[in-house]
């Protein structure tokens, strides 16, 4: 049986409710589980809780009720040291905006997670170059983000997120800022890299093409998360 990468058990989430602010419920006792090598597409309208869901699965949200399990172990959500350790080693994020470091080249941006892990710079550069070539960036290895197109910047951000093979890749509308054609190609590359590396991921998107190529589709409705 496939291992569980992340699961949410009876997780509830709301915003507000303090200082007289109205309380908005986002999730009401949701259950969710992602298996090893599974790629799930998260489709829901803006404002319905996609980002909140990814932040919970990525241990970035400490204001929840219920439990999050990583590899079957309950996470101590309030424990910053423990959760940031898990995040750094096991979880990769790709956002709508690339968040690349402007002063550094494509290769340099991609090697950071490897240097953090203590890999020597030369080996890190080799790995990053290999991955960037896979996504067609061989001619732009030494360009800085400002010298790259939006699609190219996102390809670098994707390489940076998966360079140390995170057990869980969370992507929050990673092609939301791109035109349709570029979005389709970047999304195709992201899913191909996940598959090739046997990684698991949750991808929030509005792109209908994504619905066709993921293993499973989920949606958010009335505070619940369900397959469709
Ligand atoms: P999505 O990513 O699907 O657009 P979000 O998870 O960003 O949805 O937001 C879900 C709802 O929660 C929205 O109504 C949003 O306005 C609200 N929300 C998000 N973050 C906060 C916050 N920090 N404080 C209060 N409300 C928030
Ligand atoms: Mg969002």
Coordinates of N, CA, C and O in Angstrom, one line a residue, residues 1-69:
X1 N 0.8 -1.2 0.0 CA 0.0 0.0 0.0 C 0.9 1.3 0.0 O 1.9 1.3 0.6
X2 N 0.4 2.3 -0.7 CA 1.2 3.5 -0.7 C 1.2 4.2 0.6 O 0.2 4.2 1.3
X3 N 2.4 4.8 0.9 CA 2.5 5.5 2.1 C 1.7 6.8 2.1 O 1.5 7.4 1.0
X4 N 1.3 7.3 3.2 CA 0.7 8.6 3.3 C 1.8 9.7 3.4 O 2.6 9.6 4.3
X5 N 1.7 10.7 2.6 CA 2.7 11.8 2.7 C 2.2 12.8 3.7 O 2.9 13.2 4.7
X6 N 1.0 13.3 3.5 CA 0.4 14.3 4.4 C -1.1 14.0 4.6 O -1.7 13.5 3.6
X7 N -1.6 14.1 5.8 CA -3.0 14.0 5.9 C -3.5 15.0 7.0 O -2.8 15.4 7.9
X8 N -4.7 15.5 6.7 CA -5.4 16.4 7.6 C -6.6 15.6 8.2 O -7.3 14.9 7.5
X9 N -6.7 15.7 9.5 CA -7.8 15.0 10.2 C -8.6 16.0 11.0 O -8.1 16.6 11.9
X10 N -9.9 16.1 10.6 CA -10.8 16.9 11.3 C -10.3 18.3 11.5 O -10.3 18.9 12.6
X11 N -9.7 18.9 10.4 CA -9.1 20.2 10.5 C -10.2 21.3 10.3 O -11.0 21.2 9.3
X12 N -10.3 22.2 11.2 CA -11.2 23.4 11.1 C -10.3 24.6 11.0 O -9.3 24.7 11.7
X13 N -10.8 25.6 10.3 CA -10.0 26.8 10.1 C -11.0 28.0 10.0 O -12.0 27.9 9.2
X14 N -10.8 29.1 10.7 CA -11.5 30.3 10.5 C -10.6 31.5 10.6 O -9.6 31.4 11.2
X15 N -11.0 32.6 10.0 CA -10.3 33.8 10.2 C -11.2 34.8 11.0 O -12.4 34.7 11.0
X16 N -10.6 35.7 11.7 CA -11.3 36.7 12.5 C -11.8 36.1 13.8 O -11.3 35.2 14.3
X17 N -12.9 36.7 14.3 CA -13.5 36.3 15.5 C -12.9 36.9 16.8 O -13.3 36.7 17.9
X18 N -11.8 37.7 16.6 CA -11.2 38.3 17.7 C -11.4 39.9 17.6 O -11.5 40.4 16.5
X19 N -11.5 40.5 18.8 CA -11.6 41.9 18.8 C -12.8 42.4 18.1 O -12.8 43.5 17.4
X20 N -13.9 41.6 18.2 CA -15.2 42.1 17.6 C -15.3 41.8 16.1 O -16.3 42.2 15.4
X21 N -14.2 41.3 15.5 CA -14.2 41.1 14.0 C -15.1 39.9 13.7 O -15.2 38.9 14.5
X22 N -15.8 39.9 12.6 CA -16.7 38.8 12.3 C -15.8 37.5 12.0 O -14.7 37.6 11.5
X23 N -16.4 36.4 12.4 CA -15.7 35.1 12.2 C -16.1 34.5 10.9 O -17.3 34.3 10.7
X24 N -15.1 34.2 10.1 CA -15.4 33.5 8.8 C -14.9 32.1 8.8 O -13.6 31.9 9.0
X25 N -15.7 31.2 8.7 CA -15.3 29.8 8.7 C -14.8 29.4 7.3 O -15.5 29.7 6.3
X26 N -13.6 28.8 7.2 CA -13.1 28.4 5.9 C -13.2 26.9 5.7 O -13.7 26.4 4.7
X27 N -12.8 26.2 6.7 CA -12.9 24.7 6.7 C -13.6 24.2 8.0 O -13.3 24.7 9.1
X28 N -14.4 23.2 7.8 CA -15.2 22.7 8.9 C -14.9 21.2 9.0 O -15.5 20.4 8.3
X29 N -14.0 20.8 9.9 CA -13.6 19.4 10.1 C -13.3 18.6 8.8 O -14.0 17.6 8.5
X30 N -12.4 19.1 8.1 CA -12.1 18.4 6.8 C -11.1 17.3 7.0 O -10.2 17.3 7.9
X31 N -11.2 16.3 6.2 CA -10.3 15.2 6.2 C -9.7 15.1 4.8 O -10.4 15.3 3.8
X32 N -8.4 14.9 4.7 CA -7.7 14.8 3.4 C -6.5 14.0 3.6 O -5.8 14.0 4.6
X33 N -6.1 13.2 2.5 CA -4.9 12.5 2.6 C -4.2 12.4 1.3 O -4.9 12.1 0.3
X34 N -3.0 12.6 1.2 CA -2.2 12.5 0.0 C -1.2 11.3 0.1 O -0.4 11.2 1.0
X35 N -1.3 10.4 -0.9 CA -0.5 9.3 -0.9 C 0.9 9.5 -1.7 O 1.0 10.5 -2.4
X36 N 1.8 8.7 -1.4 CA 3.1 8.8 -2.1 C 2.9 8.8 -3.6 O 2.1 8.0 -4.1
X37 N 3.7 9.6 -4.3 CA 3.6 9.7 -5.8 C 2.3 10.2 -6.3 O 2.1 10.1 -7.6
X38 N 1.4 10.7 -5.5 CA 0.1 11.2 -6.0 C 0.2 12.6 -6.3 O 0.8 13.4 -5.5
X39 N -0.4 13.0 -7.4 CA -0.4 14.5 -7.7 C -1.9 14.9 -7.8 O -2.7 14.3 -8.6
X40 N -2.3 15.8 -6.9 CA -3.6 16.2 -6.7 C -3.8 17.6 -7.3 O -3.0 18.5 -7.0
X41 N -4.9 17.8 -8.0 CA -5.2 19.2 -8.5 C -6.3 19.7 -7.6 O -7.3 19.1 -7.3
X42 N -6.1 21.0 -7.1 CA -7.1 21.6 -6.2 C -7.7 22.7 -7.0 O -7.1 23.7 -7.4
X43 N -9.0 22.6 -7.3 CA -9.8 23.5 -8.1 C -10.9 24.1 -7.3 O -11.7 23.4 -6.8
X44 N -10.9 25.4 -7.2 CA -12.0 26.1 -6.4 C -11.9 27.6 -6.8 O -10.8 28.1 -7.1
X45 N -13.0 28.3 -6.8 CA -13.0 29.7 -7.1 C -12.1 30.5 -6.2 O -11.8 30.1 -5.0
X46 N -11.7 31.7 -6.6 CA -10.9 32.6 -5.8 C -11.7 32.9 -4.5 O -12.9 33.0 -4.5
X47 N -10.9 32.9 -3.4 CA -11.6 33.3 -2.1 C -12.2 32.1 -1.4 O -12.7 32.2 -0.3
X48 N -12.0 30.9 -2.0 CA -12.7 29.7 -1.3 C -11.8 29.0 -0.4 O -12.2 28.1 0.3
X49 N -10.5 29.3 -0.4 CA -9.6 28.7 0.6 C -8.5 27.8 0.1 O -7.8 27.1 0.8
X50 N -8.1 28.0 -1.2 CA -7.0 27.2 -1.8 C -5.7 27.5 -1.1 O -5.0 26.6 -0.7
X51 N -5.4 28.8 -1.0 CA -4.1 29.2 -0.4 C -4.1 28.7 1.1 O -3.1 28.2 1.6
X52 N -5.2 28.9 1.8 CA -5.3 28.5 3.2 C -5.1 27.0 3.3 O -4.3 26.5 4.2
X53 N -5.7 26.2 2.4 CA -5.5 24.8 2.4 C -4.0 24.4 2.3 O -3.5 23.5 3.0
X54 N -3.4 25.0 1.3 CA -1.9 24.7 1.0 C -1.1 25.1 2.2 O -0.1 24.4 2.6
X55 N -1.4 26.2 2.9 CA -0.7 26.7 4.0 C -0.8 25.7 5.2 O 0.1 25.4 5.9
X56 N -2.0 25.1 5.3 CA -2.2 24.1 6.4 C -1.4 22.9 6.1 O -0.7 22.4 6.9
X57 N -1.5 22.4 4.8 CA -0.8 21.2 4.4 C 0.7 21.4 4.5 O 1.5 20.5 4.8
X58 N 1.1 22.6 4.3 CA 2.6 23.0 4.4 C 3.1 23.4 5.7 O 4.2 23.9 5.8
X59 N 2.2 23.3 6.7 CA 2.6 23.6 8.1 C 2.9 25.0 8.4 O 3.6 25.4 9.3
X60 N 2.3 25.9 7.5 CA 2.6 27.3 7.6 C 1.5 28.0 8.5 O 1.7 29.1 8.9
X61 N 0.4 27.3 8.7 CA -0.7 27.9 9.4 C -0.8 27.2 10.8 O -1.1 26.0 10.9
X62 N -0.6 28.0 11.8 CA -0.6 27.4 13.2 C -2.0 27.6 13.9 O -2.2 27.1 14.9
X63 N -2.8 28.4 13.3 CA -4.1 28.8 13.9 C -5.2 27.9 13.4 O -6.2 28.3 12.7
X64 N -5.1 26.6 13.6 CA -6.1 25.6 13.2 C -6.6 24.7 14.3 O -5.9 24.6 15.4
X65 N -7.7 24.1 14.1 CA -8.1 23.0 15.0 C -8.0 21.7 14.3 O -8.1 21.7 13.0
X66 N -7.7 20.6 15.0 CA -7.5 19.3 14.3 C -6.1 19.0 14.2 O -5.2 19.7 14.8
X67 N -5.8 18.0 13.4 CA -4.4 17.5 13.3 C -3.9 17.3 11.9 O -4.7 17.0 11.0
X68 N -2.6 17.6 11.7 CA -1.9 17.3 10.5 C -0.9 16.3 10.7 O -0.1 16.3 11.7
X69 N -0.8 15.3 9.8 CA 0.2 14.2 9.9 C 1.1 14.2 8.7 O 0.6 14.4 7.6

